[in-house]
Structure formats: C-alpha cells, structure tokens
Amino acid sequence: MKPSPRLPLAAALLGAAALLAAPPAAAAPDGTAGCRTVAAAPDREQSRLQDPRTTALVERAGLTTFTTRFPAALCTARTRAEAERLLDSWGEALWQAAVDRAQGRRPGGDLAPGDDRPLYWTRVAMTAQLAAWQPSFTIDRAALRARFEDASRGLVDNGFSGAPGVRRIFVSGFDPFGLDGDVRTANPSGSAVLRLNGRKVTMADGSRAEIRAVVLPVRYADFDQGIVERAFGPRMAAGPRAADLITTISQGYPGLFTLEAWAGRARSADPYPDNQGELSGGSYDHPVDAPGLGPGPEFIASTLPTDAMAAAADSPYPVLLNTEVSEIPAGATEPVDREDGPTPGSRAVAGGGGGYLSNEVAYRSNRLRLELNPALPGGHLHTPVLTGLPSDREQLTGPEFERNETAIAAEVLTVLTAAPR
C-alpha cells in the first residue's frame, strides 16, 4: 500500500480432522494455583472480543470446543516443559481444524467452510485465556504465546511430504485487518491459503505439485521478531523438502489481482496502524527500514514467472503485473512515484505492494531467498479486495460475500498452477 495522495488505499492492501487429543480437563488435585486465573488487561486485538459478533464467528464455525476446553487443559500442565508441549499441541490442533474446515473435512456450524475469520477469532480468544492463566510455576508467557501463535498459523509440523516428482509451492496469507472499521472483516488471502494447505494439485503443464501455507499476523512486532524468516527459512533449506516456488499473498486493490514486480525495503504506511494499533514509524515522506532486516538492496525484483501467471486467468478478475514503486532518487530528498520500477541508487519508499506489511512480507521472504536460494522463484501476489458483506452489520455473512471469497480463492489457485517448470 502507498499512503500517498495518488493511492489512498492503505486500508485495502493487506493489505487432525478433529481436535487433537488434549490432556484431561482436570482441576488441580488440591485446589492450588494450578487452575487459578486472574483477569489480564487485554491487548488491542483481545479487546475486540467484547463485541459479541467475534464470539458468534467462532460458534458458527463449530470451533467453540477450543475456547471451552483450553482453560482447563492449561491447568493440567505441571512444568514449563509440559506447558510448552501443550501450547504446541493446541496450536497445531487449531490450525489443522481450520484447514480441515476450509477443505470440507470438518463439518460444523453454518458459516461457509472457507471463511478465514473463525481461525483468527478463536486464536485471539485463546491468547486471552492464556494471558489469564496463573500456574504455580514460573513461565515465560510471551514465549508460550509465541509458540501457540506459530503452531496455530502453520509454522509447526507443516512441511512438504517430499514425494518424488512432486513440485513444492510455499505460500503465505494474512489475518483479517482493519477491524476497527468493521469487526466482521475477512481477508481473502487467509481464506485462500487455508483452502490450499497440504493439497496436491495439477499444474498447467501437467506436472504435480504440493502446496503448503501459513497465515501471518498483521502486527509489526511479530515481523520485527522474525516470524517471516521463521516461516520461510525452513522451506528454503536445501534438500528434497525445500520449496520450488514461494509467493506471499495479501489483499490488494479493488477488482483485480496484481503480481508485484518489486518489493521495497522501507516501511512507509503511517498513519495506518496494525491490528494492535501500532504504527511503524515510517511515512511516505519519511520512510524507515524495518527492524531486524539483514543486509539487502533497497528493492528486490520478483522472480516469479509473471507472464505465465498473469495470462492464466482473467475471470472474474483480471491479473496484472504491477511495476510501480515509490522512491527517493539518488541525490534527491523528496519521494517520487514511478511506473517503471526503481532507478539506480534510489532509496525505497514503497514497493508495488506499498509500504505496509504486505510489501514487507514480500521483501523479507525474498531477501531471505537471495541469501539462501537465489535461484528459487519468488514474489508477491495481491488479491482483489473482498466485498459483499451485508450492509446490516449484525449479519456476519451473505451469499455475495461467500461467492466472492470462493472466487478469489479459486483464482489464486489458477494463478499458482500456471507456473511452468
């Protein structure tokens, strides 16, 4: 996204088949602190749980088993190691339940199977429950939450099968965002990757491929702490289970898909916040580098087979190659917008994906690609903005919304499977 007068689309641009066997939901044997909970001040995401529509999205997806059983399950942990294993297992169970639901293997509830919102709100509710848990032993609460987040986003135990002759495609999507505007908001990139994770598909050239996916948070702090590198690094390590193609995916412009030709190093989306209400510290006039980035160029070019991917589909949405960037040219001090990519020696302001986390996930993953496996095709795909929610804000879904979400997800698959060997 580019928070500039010519493109004021900041808010648009991000843009087991059943529950795993959990430890018995037993109380602490002697009524000690093992099961004690203390109300914890909610963070910005958790504060939105006060809206009953967030609970309804969990209930109407049939995922309330997680939120009702999780507090008692926490009480069964007696050591830090047990707590770590428990958070891993519950996170993996939530991820698998969301994937199974999106792919029609987990019945329950009346929301459309591919709806990405229940995974998000179930996770947020469980992090609030984790924050309230007061065990009788010392824990690193932030580290436990990070373990749960990673596991519930597909970062754990979600590798390629390594089947001979099967190509490997690794993709990422995003959580819903812009929730202060409408708590019902979904993210079609998250829906698409939930429908794709683990699937074996036939490519346009007749070859077979396996797709693996993660859903990333819309939070600057998580990016600062390396969640993109944790997600993509293991898929780039040499071996029979390394990806053959990577692409990050996020919600982009109204009415069309765009393949982004360039990712920029800078953050420049302020005053648009992340899901925790935090700002990056960088604006269009004053871009900043994201913390924690390793060395890399100001702009990184996509190495995806963009011609083949852009030609793969034009219905219901056209697919275009976007070569726009914003830069501060060498020797200059003011940003300029360019339609034909960056000029030598310029300072990045925004890539084709803007200066928000949709651009940053592309830059971070492809910077890592240049470091670990430069021959690997990689880039970024923006989906159309998902529309169609009913005007009555008490209605959580509707036929037009569900059709649009399904159509976007189907076209994501068409674009991905167009990549030739």
Tab-separated table of C-alpha atoms in Angstrom:
chain	number	residue	atom	x	y	z
A	1	MET	CA	0.000	0.000	0.000
A	2	LYS	CA	1.121	3.525	-0.708
A	3	PRO	CA	-0.169	6.181	1.696
A	4	SER	CA	0.140	8.904	-0.922
A	5	PRO	CA	-2.448	11.206	-2.496
A	6	ARG	CA	-2.494	9.211	-5.734
A	7	LEU	CA	-3.175	5.897	-3.980
A	8	PRO	CA	-5.116	6.330	-0.702
A	9	LEU	CA	-5.741	2.595	-0.349
A	10	ALA	CA	-3.937	1.853	2.910
A	11	ALA	CA	-6.877	0.073	4.455
A	12	ALA	CA	-7.393	-2.116	1.400
A	13	LEU	CA	-3.966	-3.632	0.979
A	14	LEU	CA	-3.458	-6.423	3.285
A	15	GLY	CA	-3.378	-5.473	2.759
A	16	ALA	CA	-6.040	-33.546	12.906
A	17	ALA	CA	-9.529	-33.593	11.228
A	18	ALA	CA	-10.988	-33.026	14.674
A	19	LEU	CA	-9.491	-31.558	17.825
A	20	LEU	CA	-6.220	-33.250	18.761
A	21	ALA	CA	-6.463	-35.364	21.850
A	22	ALA	CA	-5.921	-32.884	24.647
A	23	PRO	CA	-4.846	-33.602	28.210
A	24	PRO	CA	-7.773	-34.306	30.531
A	25	ALA	CA	-9.540	-31.131	31.579
A	26	ALA	CA	-8.988	-31.877	35.246
A	27	ALA	CA	-8.716	-29.429	38.106
A	28	ALA	CA	-5.546	-29.151	40.123
A	29	PRO	CA	-5.628	-32.035	42.634
A	30	ASP	CA	-5.511	-29.911	45.743
A	31	GLY	CA	-7.123	-26.681	44.604
A	32	THR	CA	-3.775	-24.893	44.395
A	33	ALA	CA	-2.772	-22.210	41.918
A	34	GLY	CA	-2.613	-24.727	39.070
A	35	CYS	CA	-6.076	-23.677	37.865
A	36	ARG	CA	-6.132	-20.077	39.044
A	37	THR	CA	-6.969	-17.355	36.553
A	38	VAL	CA	-6.574	-13.628	37.023
A	39	ALA	CA	-8.153	-11.090	34.740
A	40	ALA	CA	-5.472	-9.667	32.468
A	41	ALA	CA	-5.613	-6.339	30.659
A	42	PRO	CA	-6.447	-7.186	27.037
A	43	ASP	CA	-4.258	-6.080	24.198
A	44	ARG	CA	-5.848	-4.253	21.270
A	45	GLU	CA	-6.799	-7.431	19.405
A	46	GLN	CA	-8.190	-9.106	22.517
A	47	SER	CA	-10.232	-6.016	23.419
A	48	ARG	CA	-12.353	-6.578	20.322
A	49	LEU	CA	-13.598	-9.822	21.881
A	50	GLN	CA	-16.065	-7.643	23.802
A	51	ASP	CA	-18.028	-7.457	20.569
A	52	PRO	CA	-20.408	-10.480	20.595
A	53	ARG	CA	-20.030	-10.885	16.840
A	54	THR	CA	-16.482	-12.181	17.369
A	55	THR	CA	-17.801	-14.976	19.586
A	56	ALA	CA	-20.539	-15.688	17.061
A	57	LEU	CA	-17.925	-16.218	14.330
A	58	VAL	CA	-16.305	-18.908	16.479
A	59	GLU	CA	-19.601	-20.536	17.411
A	60	ARG	CA	-20.982	-20.540	13.878
A	61	ALA	CA	-17.842	-22.312	12.655
A	62	GLY	CA	-18.142	-25.098	15.224
A	63	LEU	CA	-14.845	-24.181	16.929
A	64	THR	CA	-16.109	-23.475	20.444
A	65	THR	CA	-14.566	-26.746	21.650
A	66	PHE	CA	-11.250	-24.930	21.617
A	67	THR	CA	-12.314	-21.951	23.704
A	68	THR	CA	-14.346	-24.013	26.180
A	69	ARG	CA	-11.700	-26.703	26.846
A	70	PHE	CA	-8.489	-24.715	26.622
A	71	PRO	CA	-8.524	-23.096	30.106
A	72	ALA	CA	-8.920	-26.461	31.855
A	73	ALA	CA	-6.278	-28.001	29.623
A	74	LEU	CA	-3.817	-25.315	30.710
A	75	CYS	CA	-4.409	-26.381	34.302
A	76	THR	CA	-3.061	-29.862	33.609
A	77	ALA	CA	0.453	-28.553	32.913
A	78	ARG	CA	2.741	-29.008	35.913
A	79	THR	CA	6.039	-27.839	34.462
A	80	ARG	CA	7.288	-25.349	31.941
A	81	ALA	CA	8.139	-28.168	29.530
A	82	GLU	CA	4.622	-29.563	29.809
A	83	ALA	CA	3.201	-26.097	29.155
A	84	GLU	CA	5.326	-25.752	26.020
A	85	ARG	CA	4.166	-29.114	24.685
A	86	LEU	CA	0.564	-28.263	25.486
A	87	LEU	CA	0.699	-24.920	23.655
A	88	ASP	CA	2.294	-26.613	20.656
A	89	SER	CA	-0.370	-29.327	20.507
A	90	TRP	CA	-3.330	-26.985	20.914
A	91	GLY	CA	-1.920	-24.573	18.353
A	92	GLU	CA	-1.384	-27.358	15.822
A	93	ALA	CA	-4.884	-28.679	16.535
A	94	LEU	CA	-6.445	-25.275	15.874
A	95	TRP	CA	-4.508	-24.872	12.630
A	96	GLN	CA	-5.480	-28.332	11.411
A	97	ALA	CA	-9.114	-27.791	12.361
A	98	ALA	CA	-9.187	-24.567	10.333
A	99	VAL	CA	-7.536	-26.252	7.335
A	100	ASP	CA	-9.871	-29.241	7.547
A	101	ARG	CA	-12.868	-26.957	7.803
A	102	ALA	CA	-11.781	-24.879	4.797
A	103	GLN	CA	-11.316	-28.056	2.756
A	104	GLY	CA	-14.614	-29.632	3.742
A	105	ARG	CA	-13.305	-32.313	6.092
A	106	ARG	CA	-14.624	-30.823	9.356
A	107	PRO	CA	-18.378	-30.276	9.444
A	108	GLY	CA	-19.987	-27.970	11.937
A	109	GLY	CA	-21.565	-24.550	12.063
A	110	ASP	CA	-23.360	-22.644	9.345
A	111	LEU	CA	-20.577	-20.366	8.124
A	112	ALA	CA	-19.106	-21.132	4.716
A	113	PRO	CA	-16.239	-23.630	5.088
A	114	GLY	CA	-13.630	-21.335	3.534
A	115	ASP	CA	-14.290	-18.431	5.899
A	116	ASP	CA	-10.949	-17.374	7.428
A	117	ARG	CA	-12.395	-15.358	10.313
A	118	PRO	CA	-13.132	-18.196	12.769
A	119	LEU	CA	-9.461	-19.199	12.920
A	120	TYR	CA	-8.490	-15.632	13.724
A	121	TRP	CA	-11.068	-15.039	16.452
A	122	THR	CA	-10.594	-18.461	18.048
A	123	ARG	CA	-6.860	-17.787	18.269
A	124	VAL	CA	-7.416	-14.332	19.772
A	125	ALA	CA	-9.794	-15.756	22.379
A	126	MET	CA	-7.301	-18.462	23.323
A	127	THR	CA	-4.469	-15.942	23.711
A	128	ALA	CA	-6.697	-14.025	26.121
A	129	GLN	CA	-7.250	-17.232	28.094
A	130	LEU	CA	-3.516	-17.871	28.129
A	131	ALA	CA	-2.936	-14.349	29.453
A	132	ALA	CA	-5.307	-15.034	32.378
A	133	TRP	CA	-3.732	-18.367	33.367
A	134	GLN	CA	-1.737	-18.248	36.590
A	135	PRO	CA	0.182	-21.534	37.031
A	136	SER	CA	2.001	-22.496	40.193
A	137	PHE	CA	5.355	-22.494	38.377
A	138	THR	CA	7.301	-19.807	36.570
A	139	ILE	CA	6.569	-19.349	32.876
A	140	ASP	CA	7.712	-17.093	30.086
A	141	ARG	CA	4.254	-16.026	28.989
A	142	ALA	CA	5.440	-14.198	25.875
A	143	ALA	CA	7.407	-17.247	24.731
A	144	LEU	CA	4.415	-19.531	25.320
A	145	ARG	CA	2.168	-17.246	23.329
A	146	ALA	CA	4.712	-17.166	20.500
A	147	ARG	CA	4.773	-20.977	20.440
A	148	PHE	CA	0.989	-21.110	20.284
A	149	GLU	CA	0.835	-18.420	17.600
A	150	ASP	CA	3.403	-20.179	15.412
A	151	ALA	CA	1.697	-23.552	15.754
A	152	SER	CA	-1.777	-22.145	15.068
A	153	ARG	CA	-0.511	-20.368	11.942
A	154	GLY	CA	1.010	-23.390	10.221
A	155	LEU	CA	4.658	-22.751	11.123
A	156	VAL	CA	4.981	-26.037	13.033
A	157	ASP	CA	4.892	-29.586	11.648
A	158	ASN	CA	3.659	-28.409	8.263
A	159	GLY	CA	6.461	-29.405	5.933
A	160	PHE	CA	6.341	-30.845	2.435
A	161	SER	CA	5.971	-34.591	2.114
A	162	GLY	CA	8.998	-34.851	-0.181
A	163	ALA	CA	7.188	-37.169	-2.597
A	164	PRO	CA	9.395	-37.844	-5.645
A	165	GLY	CA	8.496	-35.902	-8.766
A	166	VAL	CA	6.077	-33.574	-6.958
A	167	ARG	CA	6.830	-29.863	-7.111
A	168	ARG	CA	6.616	-27.863	-3.887
A	169	ILE	CA	4.909	-24.460	-3.634
A	170	PHE	CA	5.014	-22.465	-0.392
A	171	VAL	CA	2.661	-19.525	0.161
A	172	SER	CA	1.616	-17.186	2.958
A	173	GLY	CA	-1.581	-15.261	3.643
A	174	PHE	CA	-2.649	-12.777	6.319
A	175	ASP	CA	-5.108	-12.398	9.183
A	176	PRO	CA	-8.085	-10.057	8.789
A	177	PHE	CA	-7.184	-6.407	9.388
A	178	GLY	CA	-8.860	-3.009	9.520
A	179	LEU	CA	-11.075	-4.428	12.257
A	180	ASP	CA	-11.766	-1.130	13.988
A	181	GLY	CA	-13.688	-0.168	10.866
A	182	ASP	CA	-15.710	-3.393	10.767
A	183	VAL	CA	-15.083	-6.314	13.096
A	184	ARG	CA	-16.661	-8.638	10.505
A	185	THR	CA	-13.803	-8.041	8.075
A	186	ALA	CA	-12.214	-11.106	6.451
A	187	ASN	CA	-9.010	-11.493	4.435
A	188	PRO	CA	-9.229	-13.444	1.167
A	189	SER	CA	-5.517	-14.274	1.287
A	190	GLY	CA	-6.047	-16.144	4.543
A	191	SER	CA	-9.070	-17.945	3.147
A	192	ALA	CA	-7.176	-18.929	0.003
A	193	VAL	CA	-4.178	-20.429	1.770
A	194	LEU	CA	-6.335	-22.368	4.248
A	195	ARG	CA	-8.052	-23.987	1.261
A	196	LEU	CA	-4.666	-24.791	-0.308
A	197	ASN	CA	-2.536	-26.052	2.578
A	198	GLY	CA	-1.486	-29.659	2.055
A	199	ARG	CA	-3.265	-30.051	-1.275
A	200	LYS	CA	-1.795	-31.913	-4.222
A	201	VAL	CA	-2.672	-30.115	-7.443
A	202	THR	CA	-2.081	-30.499	-11.166
A	203	MET	CA	-0.123	-27.660	-12.737
A	204	ALA	CA	-0.974	-26.158	-16.127
A	205	ASP	CA	1.953	-28.042	-17.678
A	206	GLY	CA	0.640	-31.355	-16.357
A	207	SER	CA	3.129	-31.762	-13.521
A	208	ARG	CA	2.018	-32.412	-9.942
A	209	ALA	CA	2.622	-30.068	-7.032
A	210	GLU	CA	2.067	-29.911	-3.282
A	211	ILE	CA	1.146	-26.620	-1.624
A	212	ARG	CA	1.985	-25.687	1.942
A	213	ALA	CA	0.898	-22.453	3.591
A	214	VAL	CA	0.999	-20.226	6.643
A	215	VAL	CA	-1.225	-17.361	7.825
A	216	LEU	CA	0.742	-14.424	9.208
A	217	PRO	CA	-0.296	-11.736	11.720
A	218	VAL	CA	-0.892	-8.112	10.803
A	219	ARG	CA	1.425	-6.895	13.560
A	220	TYR	CA	4.688	-5.016	13.206
A	221	ALA	CA	6.119	-6.529	16.394
A	222	ASP	CA	5.862	-10.078	15.064
A	223	PHE	CA	7.675	-9.056	11.887
A	224	ASP	CA	10.365	-7.353	13.999
A	225	GLN	CA	10.782	-10.639	15.877
A	226	GLY	CA	11.334	-12.653	12.712
A	227	ILE	CA	8.089	-14.501	12.080
A	228	VAL	CA	8.528	-14.217	8.299
A	229	GLU	CA	12.027	-15.649	8.467
A	230	ARG	CA	10.825	-18.451	10.777
A	231	ALA	CA	8.081	-19.292	8.309
A	232	PHE	CA	10.104	-19.188	5.101
A	233	GLY	CA	13.604	-20.178	6.214
A	234	PRO	CA	12.919	-23.898	6.748
A	235	ARG	CA	11.263	-24.105	3.313
A	236	MET	CA	14.396	-22.772	1.635
A	237	ALA	CA	16.902	-25.158	3.192
A	238	ALA	CA	18.490	-27.450	0.623
A	239	GLY	CA	17.008	-30.922	0.347
A	240	PRO	CA	14.081	-32.916	-1.015
A	241	ARG	CA	11.585	-30.914	1.058
A	242	ALA	CA	12.649	-27.436	0.011
A	243	ALA	CA	10.195	-25.253	-1.883
A	244	ASP	CA	10.441	-24.986	-5.661
A	245	LEU	CA	8.493	-21.703	-5.664
A	246	ILE	CA	7.429	-19.226	-2.990
A	247	THR	CA	4.943	-16.407	-3.055
A	248	THR	CA	3.458	-14.204	-0.401
A	249	ILE	CA	-0.205	-13.285	-0.806
A	250	SER	CA	-2.235	-10.421	0.621
A	251	GLN	CA	-5.367	-8.410	-0.094
A	252	GLY	CA	-4.738	-5.579	-2.518
A	253	TYR	CA	-6.679	-3.444	-4.953
A	254	PRO	CA	-10.399	-3.451	-5.771
A	255	GLY	CA	-11.442	-5.624	-8.668
A	256	LEU	CA	-8.144	-7.148	-9.786
A	257	PHE	CA	-5.164	-9.319	-8.961
A	258	THR	CA	-1.700	-7.790	-9.179
A	259	LEU	CA	1.643	-9.536	-9.350
A	260	GLU	CA	4.105	-7.140	-7.751
A	261	ALA	CA	7.302	-6.677	-9.738
A	262	TRP	CA	9.179	-5.021	-6.859
A	263	ALA	CA	9.313	-5.231	-3.065
A	264	GLY	CA	10.770	-2.264	-1.186
A	265	ARG	CA	12.871	-2.325	1.964
A	266	ALA	CA	11.094	0.550	3.737
A	267	ARG	CA	8.068	0.945	5.924
A	268	SER	CA	6.008	3.979	4.916
A	269	ALA	CA	2.346	3.326	5.749
A	270	ASP	CA	1.799	5.581	8.772
A	271	PRO	CA	-0.700	6.793	9.921
A	272	TYR	CA	-2.378	3.452	9.103
A	273	PRO	CA	-1.941	1.131	12.131
A	274	ASP	CA	-1.547	-2.620	12.501
A	275	ASN	CA	-4.012	-4.883	14.320
A	276	GLN	CA	-2.570	-3.851	17.694
A	277	GLY	CA	-2.994	-0.187	16.852
A	278	GLU	CA	0.761	0.260	16.442
A	279	LEU	CA	2.467	2.414	13.843
A	280	SER	CA	5.686	1.596	12.036
A	281	GLY	CA	7.379	4.974	12.470
A	282	GLY	CA	7.648	5.396	8.706
A	283	SER	CA	5.550	7.510	6.376
A	284	TYR	CA	5.555	8.302	2.668
A	285	ASP	CA	7.651	11.429	3.296
A	286	HIS	CA	9.869	9.757	5.903
A	287	PRO	CA	10.320	6.023	5.187
A	288	VAL	CA	12.210	3.854	7.682
A	289	ASP	CA	13.877	0.456	7.494
A	290	ALA	CA	12.117	-2.327	9.353
A	291	PRO	CA	13.981	-3.571	12.446
A	292	GLY	CA	15.707	-6.921	12.224
A	293	LEU	CA	16.334	-6.932	8.493
A	294	GLY	CA	19.544	-8.468	7.272
A	295	PRO	CA	21.567	-6.836	4.506
A	296	GLY	CA	19.839	-6.416	1.189
A	297	PRO	CA	19.104	-3.996	-1.646
A	298	GLU	CA	16.562	-1.185	-1.472
A	299	PHE	CA	14.328	-3.039	-3.938
A	300	ILE	CA	14.067	-6.740	-4.762
A	301	ALA	CA	12.640	-7.860	-8.078
A	302	SER	CA	10.125	-10.681	-8.332
A	303	THR	CA	11.470	-13.820	-9.982
A	304	LEU	CA	8.065	-15.434	-10.373
A	305	PRO	CA	7.054	-16.442	-13.923
A	306	THR	CA	4.808	-13.382	-14.006
A	307	ASP	CA	3.986	-13.538	-17.728
A	308	ALA	CA	2.572	-17.044	-17.449
A	309	MET	CA	0.810	-16.290	-14.166
A	310	ALA	CA	-0.747	-13.058	-15.408
A	311	ALA	CA	-2.004	-14.794	-18.560
A	312	ALA	CA	-3.516	-17.674	-16.635
A	313	ALA	CA	-6.847	-16.106	-15.739
A	314	ASP	CA	-8.908	-13.019	-16.385
A	315	SER	CA	-12.253	-14.064	-14.950
A	316	PRO	CA	-13.832	-12.980	-12.759
A	317	TYR	CA	-10.804	-10.755	-12.042
A	318	PRO	CA	-8.015	-9.614	-14.375
A	319	VAL	CA	-4.417	-10.385	-13.356
A	320	LEU	CA	-1.913	-7.586	-13.987
A	321	LEU	CA	1.818	-7.104	-13.484
A	322	ASN	CA	2.391	-4.010	-11.337
A	323	THR	CA	5.754	-2.321	-11.923
A	324	GLU	CA	5.063	0.790	-9.833
A	325	VAL	CA	7.313	1.866	-6.966
A	326	SER	CA	7.870	4.954	-4.858
A	327	GLU	CA	11.465	6.048	-4.291
A	328	ILE	CA	13.735	8.883	-3.282
A	329	PRO	CA	16.067	9.135	-6.283
A	330	ALA	CA	19.812	9.204	-5.769
A	331	GLY	CA	20.871	12.702	-4.723
A	332	ALA	CA	17.277	13.798	-4.020
A	333	THR	CA	15.341	14.277	-0.784
A	334	GLU	CA	11.702	14.041	-1.876
A	335	PRO	CA	9.780	10.871	-2.799
A	336	VAL	CA	8.573	10.310	-6.332
A	337	ASP	CA	6.265	7.696	-7.811
A	338	ARG	CA	7.459	5.690	-10.796
A	339	GLU	CA	5.517	3.381	-13.075
A	340	ASP	CA	8.547	1.541	-14.465
A	341	GLY	CA	10.432	0.360	-11.386
A	342	PRO	CA	13.250	1.892	-9.328
A	343	THR	CA	16.205	3.868	-10.613
A	344	PRO	CA	19.848	3.067	-9.692
A	345	GLY	CA	20.934	4.248	-6.262
A	346	SER	CA	17.455	5.272	-5.092
A	347	ARG	CA	16.091	4.890	-1.564
A	348	ALA	CA	12.970	2.733	-1.241
A	349	VAL	CA	9.754	4.379	-0.112
A	350	ALA	CA	7.283	1.717	-1.273
A	351	GLY	CA	7.264	-1.346	-3.473
A	352	GLY	CA	4.416	-2.330	-5.724
A	353	GLY	CA	2.754	-3.635	-2.579
A	354	GLY	CA	3.097	-0.270	-0.847
A	355	GLY	CA	4.906	0.361	2.423
A	356	TYR	CA	2.809	-1.770	4.782
A	357	LEU	CA	3.195	-5.380	5.895
A	358	SER	CA	2.046	-6.766	2.555
A	359	ASN	CA	5.126	-5.228	0.974
A	360	GLU	CA	7.315	-6.162	3.924
A	361	VAL	CA	6.422	-9.857	3.831
A	362	ALA	CA	7.464	-9.870	0.184
A	363	TYR	CA	10.726	-8.075	0.933
A	364	ARG	CA	11.644	-10.204	3.952
A	365	SER	CA	10.881	-13.531	2.294
A	366	ASN	CA	12.689	-12.611	-0.906
A	367	ARG	CA	15.663	-11.083	0.902
A	368	LEU	CA	15.992	-14.444	2.627
A	369	ARG	CA	15.580	-16.183	-0.715
A	370	LEU	CA	18.508	-14.193	-2.136
A	371	GLU	CA	20.576	-15.238	0.864
A	372	LEU	CA	19.682	-18.937	0.964
A	373	ASN	CA	18.494	-19.946	-2.505
A	374	PRO	CA	18.741	-17.161	-5.099
A	375	ALA	CA	17.618	-19.394	-7.982
A	376	LEU	CA	14.258	-20.026	-6.280
A	377	PRO	CA	11.331	-18.225	-7.953
A	378	GLY	CA	9.683	-15.843	-5.515
A	379	GLY	CA	7.453	-12.783	-5.393
A	380	HIS	CA	4.136	-11.385	-4.204
A	381	LEU	CA	0.500	-11.688	-5.310
A	382	HIS	CA	-2.199	-9.219	-4.314
A	383	THR	CA	-5.796	-10.439	-4.390
A	384	PRO	CA	-8.787	-8.212	-5.056
A	385	VAL	CA	-10.443	-6.547	-2.093
A	386	LEU	CA	-13.084	-8.892	-0.683
A	387	THR	CA	-16.522	-7.287	-0.860
A	388	GLY	CA	-20.090	-8.395	-0.324
A	389	LEU	CA	-20.698	-8.267	3.418
A	390	PRO	CA	-24.319	-7.320	4.134
A	391	SER	CA	-24.978	-3.665	4.924
A	392	ASP	CA	-26.686	-4.798	8.139
A	393	ARG	CA	-23.662	-5.133	10.415
A	394	GLU	CA	-25.383	-7.699	12.594
A	395	GLN	CA	-25.271	-10.133	9.674
A	396	LEU	CA	-21.922	-11.904	9.625
A	397	THR	CA	-22.085	-13.335	6.129
A	398	GLY	CA	-24.143	-13.390	2.972
A	399	PRO	CA	-24.307	-15.069	-0.447
A	400	GLU	CA	-22.379	-12.344	-2.306
A	401	PHE	CA	-19.592	-12.287	0.288
A	402	GLU	CA	-19.245	-16.077	0.179
A	403	ARG	CA	-19.258	-16.180	-3.633
A	404	ASN	CA	-16.580	-13.502	-3.823
A	405	GLU	CA	-14.363	-15.203	-1.245
A	406	THR	CA	-14.630	-18.518	-3.081
A	407	ALA	CA	-13.984	-16.909	-6.470
A	408	ILE	CA	-10.836	-15.175	-5.217
A	409	ALA	CA	-9.513	-18.384	-3.669
A	410	ALA	CA	-10.199	-20.324	-6.881
A	411	GLU	CA	-8.353	-17.745	-8.969
A	412	VAL	CA	-5.380	-17.786	-6.577
A	413	LEU	CA	-5.068	-21.491	-7.341
A	414	THR	CA	-5.336	-20.835	-11.079
A	415	VAL	CA	-2.548	-18.237	-10.920
A	416	LEU	CA	-0.276	-20.501	-8.850
A	417	THR	CA	-0.754	-23.558	-11.030
A	418	ALA	CA	0.157	-21.566	-14.148
A	419	ALA	CA	3.834	-21.509	-13.128
A	420	PRO	CA	5.837	-23.663	-15.573
A	421	ARG	CA	8.708	-25.854	-14.506
